Coordinates of C-alpha atoms in Angstrom, one line a residue:
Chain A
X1 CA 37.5 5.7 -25.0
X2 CA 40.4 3.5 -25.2
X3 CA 40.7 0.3 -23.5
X4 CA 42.3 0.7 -20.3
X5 CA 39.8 3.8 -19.7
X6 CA 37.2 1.3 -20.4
X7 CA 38.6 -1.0 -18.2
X8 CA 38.7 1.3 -15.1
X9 CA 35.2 2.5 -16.2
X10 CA 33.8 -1.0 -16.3
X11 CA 35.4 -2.1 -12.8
X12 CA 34.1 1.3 -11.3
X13 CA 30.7 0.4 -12.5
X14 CA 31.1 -3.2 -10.8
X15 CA 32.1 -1.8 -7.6
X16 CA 29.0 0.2 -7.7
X17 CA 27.1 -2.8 -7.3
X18 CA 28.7 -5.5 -5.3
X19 CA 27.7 -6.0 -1.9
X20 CA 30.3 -7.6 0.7
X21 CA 33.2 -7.8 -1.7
X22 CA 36.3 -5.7 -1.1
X23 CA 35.9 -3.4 -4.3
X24 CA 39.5 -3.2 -4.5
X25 CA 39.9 -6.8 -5.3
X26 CA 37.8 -6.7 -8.3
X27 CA 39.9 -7.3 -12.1
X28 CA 38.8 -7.8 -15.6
X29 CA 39.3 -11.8 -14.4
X30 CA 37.0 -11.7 -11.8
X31 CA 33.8 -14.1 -12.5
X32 CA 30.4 -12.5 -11.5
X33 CA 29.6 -15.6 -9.2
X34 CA 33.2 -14.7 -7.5
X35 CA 31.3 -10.9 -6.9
X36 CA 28.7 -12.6 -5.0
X37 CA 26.0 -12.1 -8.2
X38 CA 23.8 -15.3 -8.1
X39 CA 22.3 -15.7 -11.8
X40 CA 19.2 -13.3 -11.4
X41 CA 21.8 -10.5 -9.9
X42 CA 23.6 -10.6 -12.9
X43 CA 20.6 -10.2 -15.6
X44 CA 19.9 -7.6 -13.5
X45 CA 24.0 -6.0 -13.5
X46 CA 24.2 -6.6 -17.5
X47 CA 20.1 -4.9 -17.2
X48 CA 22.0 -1.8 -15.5
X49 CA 25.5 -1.8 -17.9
X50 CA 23.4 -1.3 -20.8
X51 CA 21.9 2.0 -18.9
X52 CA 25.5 2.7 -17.5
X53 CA 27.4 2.2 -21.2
X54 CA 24.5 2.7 -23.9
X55 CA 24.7 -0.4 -25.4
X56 CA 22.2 -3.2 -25.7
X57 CA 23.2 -6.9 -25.0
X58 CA 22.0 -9.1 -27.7
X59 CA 19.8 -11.7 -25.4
X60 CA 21.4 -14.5 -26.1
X61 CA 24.9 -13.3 -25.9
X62 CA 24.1 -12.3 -22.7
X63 CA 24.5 -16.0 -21.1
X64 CA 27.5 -16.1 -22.5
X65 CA 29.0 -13.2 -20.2
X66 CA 30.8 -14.6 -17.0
X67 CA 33.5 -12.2 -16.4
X68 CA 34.3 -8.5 -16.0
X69 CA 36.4 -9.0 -18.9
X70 CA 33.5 -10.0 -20.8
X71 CA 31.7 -6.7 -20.4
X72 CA 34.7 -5.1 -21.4
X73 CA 35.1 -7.0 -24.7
X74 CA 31.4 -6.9 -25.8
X75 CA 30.9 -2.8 -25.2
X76 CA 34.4 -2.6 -27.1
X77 CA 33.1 -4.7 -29.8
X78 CA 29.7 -2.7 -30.2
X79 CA 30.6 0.8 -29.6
X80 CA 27.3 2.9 -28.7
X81 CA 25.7 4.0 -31.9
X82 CA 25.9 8.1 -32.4
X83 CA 28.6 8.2 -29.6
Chain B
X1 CA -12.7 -17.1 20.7
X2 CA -11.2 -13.5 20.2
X3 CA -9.1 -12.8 17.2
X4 CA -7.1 -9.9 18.4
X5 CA -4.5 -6.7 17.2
X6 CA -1.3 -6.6 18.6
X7 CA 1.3 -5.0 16.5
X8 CA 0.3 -1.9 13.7
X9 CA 2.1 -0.2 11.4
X10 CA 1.8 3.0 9.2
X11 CA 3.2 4.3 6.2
X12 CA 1.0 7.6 5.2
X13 CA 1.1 11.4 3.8
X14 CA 0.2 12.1 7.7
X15 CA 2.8 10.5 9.1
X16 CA 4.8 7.3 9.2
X17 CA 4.1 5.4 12.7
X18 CA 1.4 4.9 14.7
X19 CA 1.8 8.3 17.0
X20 CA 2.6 10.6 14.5
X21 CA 0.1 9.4 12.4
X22 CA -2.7 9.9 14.9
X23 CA -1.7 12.8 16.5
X24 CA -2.3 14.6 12.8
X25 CA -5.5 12.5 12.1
X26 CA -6.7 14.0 15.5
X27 CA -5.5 17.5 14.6
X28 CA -7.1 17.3 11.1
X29 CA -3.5 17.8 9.4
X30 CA -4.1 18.2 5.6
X31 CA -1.7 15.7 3.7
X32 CA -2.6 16.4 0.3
X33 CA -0.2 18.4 -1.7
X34 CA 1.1 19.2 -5.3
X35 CA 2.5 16.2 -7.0
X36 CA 6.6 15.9 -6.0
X37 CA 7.3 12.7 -7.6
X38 CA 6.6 13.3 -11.3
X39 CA 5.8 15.8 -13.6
X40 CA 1.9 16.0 -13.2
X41 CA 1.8 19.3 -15.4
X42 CA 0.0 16.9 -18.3
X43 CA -2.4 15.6 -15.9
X44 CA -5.7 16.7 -15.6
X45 CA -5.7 15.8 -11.6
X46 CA -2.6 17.6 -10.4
X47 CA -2.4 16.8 -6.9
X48 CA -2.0 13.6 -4.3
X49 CA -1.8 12.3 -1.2
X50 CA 2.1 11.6 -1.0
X51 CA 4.7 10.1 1.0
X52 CA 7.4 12.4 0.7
X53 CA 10.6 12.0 2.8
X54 CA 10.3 8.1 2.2
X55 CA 14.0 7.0 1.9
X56 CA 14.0 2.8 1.3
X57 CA 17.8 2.7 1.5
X58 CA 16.9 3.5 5.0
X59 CA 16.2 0.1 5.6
X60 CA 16.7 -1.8 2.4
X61 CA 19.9 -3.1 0.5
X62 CA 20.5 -1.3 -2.9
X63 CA 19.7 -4.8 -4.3
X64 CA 16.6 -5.2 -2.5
X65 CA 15.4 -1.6 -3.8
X66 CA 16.2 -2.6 -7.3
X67 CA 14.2 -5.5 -6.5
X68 CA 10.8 -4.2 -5.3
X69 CA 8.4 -1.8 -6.5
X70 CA 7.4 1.4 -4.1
X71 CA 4.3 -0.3 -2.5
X72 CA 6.4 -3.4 -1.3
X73 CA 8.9 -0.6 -0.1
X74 CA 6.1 0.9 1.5
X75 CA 4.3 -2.4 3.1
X76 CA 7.9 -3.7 4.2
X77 CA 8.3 -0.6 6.1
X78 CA 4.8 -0.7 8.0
X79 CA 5.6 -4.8 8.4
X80 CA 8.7 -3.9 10.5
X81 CA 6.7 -1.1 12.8
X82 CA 4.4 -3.6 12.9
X83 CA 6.6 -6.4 14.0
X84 CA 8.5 -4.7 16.4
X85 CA 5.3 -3.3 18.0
X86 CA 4.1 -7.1 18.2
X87 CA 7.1 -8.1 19.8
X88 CA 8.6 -12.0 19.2
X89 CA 7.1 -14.4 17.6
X90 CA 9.0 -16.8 18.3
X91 CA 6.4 -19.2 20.3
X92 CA 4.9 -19.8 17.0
X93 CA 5.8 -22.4 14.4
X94 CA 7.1 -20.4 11.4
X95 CA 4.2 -22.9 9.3
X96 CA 1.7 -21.5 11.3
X97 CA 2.5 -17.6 10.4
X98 CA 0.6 -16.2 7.4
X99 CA 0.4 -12.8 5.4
X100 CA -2.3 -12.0 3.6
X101 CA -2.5 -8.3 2.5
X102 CA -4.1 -6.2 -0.1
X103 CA -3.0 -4.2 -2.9
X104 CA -5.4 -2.9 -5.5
X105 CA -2.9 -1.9 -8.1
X106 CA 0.6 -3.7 -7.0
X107 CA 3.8 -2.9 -8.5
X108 CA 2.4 -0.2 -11.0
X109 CA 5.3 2.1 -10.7
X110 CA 7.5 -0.7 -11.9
X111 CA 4.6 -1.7 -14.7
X112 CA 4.7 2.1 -15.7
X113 CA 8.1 2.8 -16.0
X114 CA 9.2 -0.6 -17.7
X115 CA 5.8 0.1 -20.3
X116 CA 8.1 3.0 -21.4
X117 CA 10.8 2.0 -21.7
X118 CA 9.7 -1.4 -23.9
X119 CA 7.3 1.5 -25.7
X120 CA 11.3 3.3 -26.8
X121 CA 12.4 -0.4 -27.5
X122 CA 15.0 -0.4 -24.2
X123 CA 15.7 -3.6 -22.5
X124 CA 13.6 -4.1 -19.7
X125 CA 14.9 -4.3 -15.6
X126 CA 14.8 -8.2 -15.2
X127 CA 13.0 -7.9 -12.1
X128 CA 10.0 -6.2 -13.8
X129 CA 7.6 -9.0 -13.3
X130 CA 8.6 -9.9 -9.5
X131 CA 8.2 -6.1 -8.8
X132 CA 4.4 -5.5 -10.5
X133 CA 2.9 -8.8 -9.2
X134 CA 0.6 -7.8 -6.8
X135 CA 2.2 -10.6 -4.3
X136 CA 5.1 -8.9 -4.4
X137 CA 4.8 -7.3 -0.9
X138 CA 3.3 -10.1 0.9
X139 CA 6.2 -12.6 -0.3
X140 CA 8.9 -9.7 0.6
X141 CA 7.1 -9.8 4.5
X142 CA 7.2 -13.7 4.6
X143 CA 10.3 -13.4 3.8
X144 CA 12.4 -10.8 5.6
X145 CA 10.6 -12.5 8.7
X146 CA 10.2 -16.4 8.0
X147 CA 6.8 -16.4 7.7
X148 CA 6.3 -19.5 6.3
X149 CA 2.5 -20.9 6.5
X150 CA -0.2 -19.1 4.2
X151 CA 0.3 -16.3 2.0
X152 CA -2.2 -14.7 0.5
X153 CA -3.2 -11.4 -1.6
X154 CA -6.5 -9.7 -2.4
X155 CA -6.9 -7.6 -5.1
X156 CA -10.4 -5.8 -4.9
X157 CA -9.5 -2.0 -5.5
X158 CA -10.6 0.3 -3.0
X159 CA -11.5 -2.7 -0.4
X160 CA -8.3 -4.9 -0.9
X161 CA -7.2 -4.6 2.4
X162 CA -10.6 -4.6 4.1
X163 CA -10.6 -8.5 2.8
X164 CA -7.3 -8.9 3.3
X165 CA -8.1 -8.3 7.1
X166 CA -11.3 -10.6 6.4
X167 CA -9.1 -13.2 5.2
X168 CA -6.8 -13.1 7.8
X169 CA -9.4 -13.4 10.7
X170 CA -11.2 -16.5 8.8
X171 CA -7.2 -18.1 9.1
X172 CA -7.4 -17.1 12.6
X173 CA -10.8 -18.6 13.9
X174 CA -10.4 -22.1 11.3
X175 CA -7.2 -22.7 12.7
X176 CA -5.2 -22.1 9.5
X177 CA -2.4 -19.6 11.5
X178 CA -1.6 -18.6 14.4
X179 CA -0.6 -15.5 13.8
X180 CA -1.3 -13.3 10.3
X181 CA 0.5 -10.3 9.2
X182 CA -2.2 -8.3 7.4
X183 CA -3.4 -5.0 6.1
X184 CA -2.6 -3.2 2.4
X185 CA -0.2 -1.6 0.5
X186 CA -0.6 1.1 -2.6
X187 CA 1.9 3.3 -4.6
X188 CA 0.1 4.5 -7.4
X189 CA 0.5 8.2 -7.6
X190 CA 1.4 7.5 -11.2
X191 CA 0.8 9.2 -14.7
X192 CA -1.0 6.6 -16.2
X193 CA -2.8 5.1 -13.2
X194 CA -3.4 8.6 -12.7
X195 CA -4.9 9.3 -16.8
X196 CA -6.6 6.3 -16.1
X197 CA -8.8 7.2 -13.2
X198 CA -9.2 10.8 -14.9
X199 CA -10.3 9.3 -17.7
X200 CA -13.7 7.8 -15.8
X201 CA -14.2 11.2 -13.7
X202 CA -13.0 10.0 -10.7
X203 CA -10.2 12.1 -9.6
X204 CA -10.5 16.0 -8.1
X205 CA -9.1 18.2 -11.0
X206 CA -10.5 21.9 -9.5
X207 CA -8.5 22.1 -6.8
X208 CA -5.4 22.0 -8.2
X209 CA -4.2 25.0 -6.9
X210 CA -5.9 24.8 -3.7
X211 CA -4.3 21.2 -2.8
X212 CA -5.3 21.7 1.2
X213 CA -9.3 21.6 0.1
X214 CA -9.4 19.2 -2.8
X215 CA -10.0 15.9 -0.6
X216 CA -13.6 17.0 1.1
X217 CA -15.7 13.9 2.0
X218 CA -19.5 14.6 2.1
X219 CA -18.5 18.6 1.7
X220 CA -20.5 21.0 -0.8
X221 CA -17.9 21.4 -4.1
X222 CA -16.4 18.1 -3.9
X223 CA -15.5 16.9 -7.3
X224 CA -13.7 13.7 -7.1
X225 CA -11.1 11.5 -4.5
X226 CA -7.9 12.5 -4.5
X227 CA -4.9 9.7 -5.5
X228 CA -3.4 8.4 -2.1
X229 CA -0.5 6.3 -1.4
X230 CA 0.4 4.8 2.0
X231 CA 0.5 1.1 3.9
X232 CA -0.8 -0.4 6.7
X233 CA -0.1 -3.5 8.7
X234 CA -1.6 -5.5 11.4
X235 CA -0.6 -8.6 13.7
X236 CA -3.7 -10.7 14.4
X237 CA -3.4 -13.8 17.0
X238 CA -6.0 -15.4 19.1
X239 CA -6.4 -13.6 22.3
X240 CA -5.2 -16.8 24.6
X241 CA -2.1 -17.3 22.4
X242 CA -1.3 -13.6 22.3
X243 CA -1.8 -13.2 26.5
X244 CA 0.2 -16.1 26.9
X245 CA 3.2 -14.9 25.0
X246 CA 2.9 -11.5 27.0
X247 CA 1.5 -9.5 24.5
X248 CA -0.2 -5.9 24.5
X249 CA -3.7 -6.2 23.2
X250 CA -5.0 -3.0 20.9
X251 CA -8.5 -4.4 19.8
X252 CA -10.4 -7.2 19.1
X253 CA -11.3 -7.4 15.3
X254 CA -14.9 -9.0 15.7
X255 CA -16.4 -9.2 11.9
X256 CA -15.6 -9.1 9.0
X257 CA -18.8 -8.9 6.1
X258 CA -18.3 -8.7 2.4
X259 CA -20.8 -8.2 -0.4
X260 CA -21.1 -7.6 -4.3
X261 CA -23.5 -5.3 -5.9
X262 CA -23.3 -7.1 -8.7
X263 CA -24.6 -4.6 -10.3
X264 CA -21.9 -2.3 -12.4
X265 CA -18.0 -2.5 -12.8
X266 CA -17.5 1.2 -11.2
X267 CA -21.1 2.5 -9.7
X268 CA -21.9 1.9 -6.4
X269 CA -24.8 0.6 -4.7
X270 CA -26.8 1.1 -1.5
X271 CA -28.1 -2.3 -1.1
X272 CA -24.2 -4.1 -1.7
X273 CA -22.9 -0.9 0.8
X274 CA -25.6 -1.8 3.5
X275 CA -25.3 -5.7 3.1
X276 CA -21.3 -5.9 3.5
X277 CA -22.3 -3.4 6.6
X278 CA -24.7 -5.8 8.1
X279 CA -22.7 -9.1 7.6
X280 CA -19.7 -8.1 9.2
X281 CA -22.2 -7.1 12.6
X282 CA -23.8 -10.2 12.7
X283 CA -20.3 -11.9 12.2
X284 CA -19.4 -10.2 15.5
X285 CA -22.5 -11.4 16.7
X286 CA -24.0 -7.9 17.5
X287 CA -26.5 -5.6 16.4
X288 CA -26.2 -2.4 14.4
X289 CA -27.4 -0.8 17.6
X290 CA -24.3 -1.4 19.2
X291 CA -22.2 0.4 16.6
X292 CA -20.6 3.7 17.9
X293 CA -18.5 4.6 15.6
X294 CA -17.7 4.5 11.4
X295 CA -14.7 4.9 10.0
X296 CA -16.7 6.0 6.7
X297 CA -15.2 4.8 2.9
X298 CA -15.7 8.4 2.5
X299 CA -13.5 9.2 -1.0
X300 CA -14.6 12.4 -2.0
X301 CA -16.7 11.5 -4.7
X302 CA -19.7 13.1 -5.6
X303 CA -21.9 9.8 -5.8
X304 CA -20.2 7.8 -3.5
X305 CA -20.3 10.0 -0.6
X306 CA -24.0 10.6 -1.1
X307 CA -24.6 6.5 -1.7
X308 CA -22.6 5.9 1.4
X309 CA -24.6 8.2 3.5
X310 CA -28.2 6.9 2.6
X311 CA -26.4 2.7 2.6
X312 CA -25.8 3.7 6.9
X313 CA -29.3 5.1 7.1
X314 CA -30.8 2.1 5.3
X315 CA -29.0 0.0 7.7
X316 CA -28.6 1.8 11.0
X317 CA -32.3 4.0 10.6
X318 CA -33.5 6.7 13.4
X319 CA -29.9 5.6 14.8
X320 CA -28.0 7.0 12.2
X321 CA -27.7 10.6 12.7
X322 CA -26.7 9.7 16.1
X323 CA -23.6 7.9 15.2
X324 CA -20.7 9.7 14.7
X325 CA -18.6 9.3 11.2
X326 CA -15.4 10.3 10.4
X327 CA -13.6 10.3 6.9
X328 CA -9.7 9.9 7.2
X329 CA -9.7 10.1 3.0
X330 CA -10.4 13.9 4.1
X331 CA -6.7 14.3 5.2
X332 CA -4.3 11.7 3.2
X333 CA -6.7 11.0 0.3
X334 CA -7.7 7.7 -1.4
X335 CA -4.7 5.4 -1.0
X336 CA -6.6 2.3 -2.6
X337 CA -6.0 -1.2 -1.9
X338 CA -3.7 0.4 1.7
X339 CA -7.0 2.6 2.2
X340 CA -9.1 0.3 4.8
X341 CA -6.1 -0.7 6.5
X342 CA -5.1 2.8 7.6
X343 CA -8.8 3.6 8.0
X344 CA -8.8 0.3 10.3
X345 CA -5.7 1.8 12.6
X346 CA -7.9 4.8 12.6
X347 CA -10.3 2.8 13.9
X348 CA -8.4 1.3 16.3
X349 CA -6.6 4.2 18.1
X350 CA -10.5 5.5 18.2
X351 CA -11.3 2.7 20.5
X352 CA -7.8 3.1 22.5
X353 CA -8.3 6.2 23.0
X354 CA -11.8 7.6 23.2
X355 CA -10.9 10.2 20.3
X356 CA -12.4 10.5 17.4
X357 CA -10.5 12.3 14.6
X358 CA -12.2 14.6 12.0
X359 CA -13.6 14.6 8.9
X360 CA -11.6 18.0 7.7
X361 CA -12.5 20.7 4.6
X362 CA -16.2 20.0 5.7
X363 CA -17.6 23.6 6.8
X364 CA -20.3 22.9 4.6
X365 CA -21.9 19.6 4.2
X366 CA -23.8 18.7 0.7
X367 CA -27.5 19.0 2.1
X368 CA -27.7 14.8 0.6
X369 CA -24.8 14.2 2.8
X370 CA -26.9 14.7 6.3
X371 CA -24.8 12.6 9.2
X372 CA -22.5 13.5 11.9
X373 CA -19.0 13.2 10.3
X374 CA -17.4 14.8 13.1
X375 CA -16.6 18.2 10.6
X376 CA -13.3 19.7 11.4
X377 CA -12.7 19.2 14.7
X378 CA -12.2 16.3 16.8
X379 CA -15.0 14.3 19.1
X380 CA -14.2 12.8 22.6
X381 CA -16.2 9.7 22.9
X382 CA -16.0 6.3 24.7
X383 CA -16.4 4.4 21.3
X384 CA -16.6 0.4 22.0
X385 CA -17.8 -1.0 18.2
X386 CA -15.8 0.8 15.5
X387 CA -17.0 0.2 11.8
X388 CA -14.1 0.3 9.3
X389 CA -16.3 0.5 5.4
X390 CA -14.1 0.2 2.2
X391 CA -16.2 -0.4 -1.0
X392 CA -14.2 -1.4 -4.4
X393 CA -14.4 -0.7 -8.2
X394 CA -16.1 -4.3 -9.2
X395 CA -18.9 -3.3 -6.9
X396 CA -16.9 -5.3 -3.7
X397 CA -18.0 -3.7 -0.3
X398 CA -15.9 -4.7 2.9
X399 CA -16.6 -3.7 6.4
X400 CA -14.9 -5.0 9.2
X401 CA -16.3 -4.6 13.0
X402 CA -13.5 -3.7 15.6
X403 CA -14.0 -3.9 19.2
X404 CA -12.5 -3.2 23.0
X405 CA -12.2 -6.2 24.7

């Protein structure tokens, strides 16, 4: 998958999820917080990206995700194993 | 001063709401079926009381489903019957309104399916403990309706909800709340809770082609209870308060008794049975004489029915035969910590409406099992005192005493 399918894939994911957010508006930029994700929704979002993508966010690096972008990066950057 | 019902809700394999849910009871509708949810082809009790046709994201966010496990989905459903039927609140101070249901098992779906996938060393959902703890549904009520003053959960297997209801009326008369949101909740038509209780004998595993005749309280044959699922919730107030606000009034709840064999973790006992009985009629300040009805604990069991049976003769004597007994485990099976809140609505519409539903698959009772349990068809009777039984797994008997006003 290159990046800008990953990209699109990603933001499709994200729209999945938000509530009361104009999916449309949603880039690699935007923060979670911007999405309306309060801390817990987000564990829960990364919780649901691993299912969605197949990959497994190392528990600390997870706090360290703030953006859409940051999903992005991470899966691109650990590739799902056997995939 | 009269504690007294005036909101219900029902979530069950019989029907979800009050009307549909008693017009079955009273036609001795069958709502046990083969297992829908799950594979149950590796389990040795193949068969359940479900709730099928149960959609939450007909009245939850996707974010709240993700949040709560089935039985809060359940209870939260019941709550809102329950609360509409009760009408406004609003007189009350949002301090002064309390939950306190049961649940014998809580979030065990979630406990189930997040056991797995930790077992295949997968992340778990970060809501996993939120969603098992067994407070789970009674902090959702509080707080999809501002209930803010005590909040409580009983956890005593088969009688959660039986001292839930206890509990709430004890808020009631000491002046803790003015109004409680009560009853149980239970979602554990589950593999493993499922092995579990298969694993001690409990569970009906020869009628697992013949799902319509498996759950047969008191009946020749019967070889276990049959795993239920379900909720049900009740709005107590004091009877001034509630008039005064304009409310309808189903019942009074008049005692509430609760003993402990003490005995053994799993086998009941005549003496604990006929004690929880007896306390919750003298709470009401009556007599067993005045008794006219019993909503029996009834789960199917080979012992327990038979223990059950000589616990009301013990207590209620030449009386007893006269008394008529019906088993609503007979139709939905045993939905555990939801099951004396649903056999409490039972109850209930028996005392609105002078019907008493059946105790159904019973053409032929086990000759130790000698009572009138209203078999297979429907009584008419003008029932004042209702007797709602529920006796737990830790030996802990409930009974609560329901009355017209």
């Amino acid at each position: 998958m290159d990046t800008a399918d990953l990209e699109a894939k990603v933001i499709e994911f994200i729209a999945s999820k938000v509530e009361n957010v104009d999916a449309s508006t949603i880039t690699a930029a935007s923060k979670f917080e911007e999405l309306g994700f309060d801390s817990m929704d987000t564990v829960q979002l990364l919780f649901d990206a691993e299912d969605a993508f197949g990959v497994t966010f190392d528990g600390e690096e997870v706090k360290n995700l703030r953006t859409v972008g940051d999903i992005i990066t991470y899966i691109s950057e650990h590739p799902p194993k056997g995939k | 001063m009269h504690i007294v019902v005036t909101g219900m809700g029902i979530v069950s394999p019989i029907g979800t709401g009050i009307d549909p849910f008693w017009k079955n009871a009273v036609a001795g509708t069958n709502g046990i079926i083969s297992i829908q949810s799950f594979d149950a082809s590796k389990q040795r009790s193949r068969i359940a009381g479900e709730v099928t046709g149960f959609d939450p994201a007909s009245f939850l966010s996707a974010k709240q489903i993700e949040q709560t496990d089935r039985f809060t989905q359940l209870a939260l459903h019941a709550a809102s019957q329950a609360m509409a039927d009760a009408g406004s609140l609003e007189s009350y101070e949002p301090r002064r309104l309390a939950v306190s249901l049961g649940s014998g098992m809580g979030g065990f779906s979630t406990f189930e399916s997040s056991a797995a996938r930790r077992l295949q060393n997968k992340s778990v959902p970060p809501f996993t403990v939120p969603r098992i703890m067994a407070n789970s549904a009674a902090a959702w009520i509080a707080t999809k309706y501002g209930l803010k003053g005590v909040n409580l959960t009983t956890s005593t297997a088969c009688s959660s909800a039986a001292n839930a209801i206890g509990m709430a009326l004890d808020l009631l008369r000491s002046g803790k709340a003015d109004a409680v949101v009560t009853g149980g909740a239970e979602a554990c038509v589950l593999p493993l809770t499922m092995a579990g209780f298969e694993a001690l004998f409990a569970l009906s595993t020869g009628f697992n082609n013949d799902p319509a005749h498996a759950s047969r309280p008191f009946a020749k044959g019967r070889d276990g209870f049959v795993m239920g699922e379900g909720a049900g919730i009740l709005v107590l107030e004091r009877e001034d308060a509630a008039l005064k606000r304009g409310a309808k009034i189903y019942a009074q709840l008049a005692g509430y008794g609760c003993a402990c064999d003490a005995t053994h973790i799993v086998a009941p006992d005549i003496d604990g049975q006929a004690a929880a009985m007896q306390t919750a009629i003298e709470d009401a300040g009556m007599t067993p004489a005045q008794v006219d009805y019993i909503n029996a604990h009834a789960t199917s069991t080979p012992i327990g029915d038979v223990i059950e049976t000589k616990a009301i003769k013990q207590l209620f004597g030449e009386r007893a035969p006269e008394i008529p007994i019906s088993a609503t485990k007979s139709m939905i099976g045993h939905s555990i910590g939801a099951s004396a809140a649903i056999g409490s609505i039972a109850a209930i519409m028996t005392l609105q409406t002078g019907t008493i539903h059946p105790t159904i698959n019973l053409s032929e009772a086990d000759p130790e099992c000698d009572l009138n349990y209203t078999p297979n068809t429907a009584a008419q009777k003008k029932v004042q005192t209702a007797l709602c039984n529920a006796f737990g797994f830790g030996g802990n008997n409930a009974s609560i005493v329901f009355t017209t006003l």
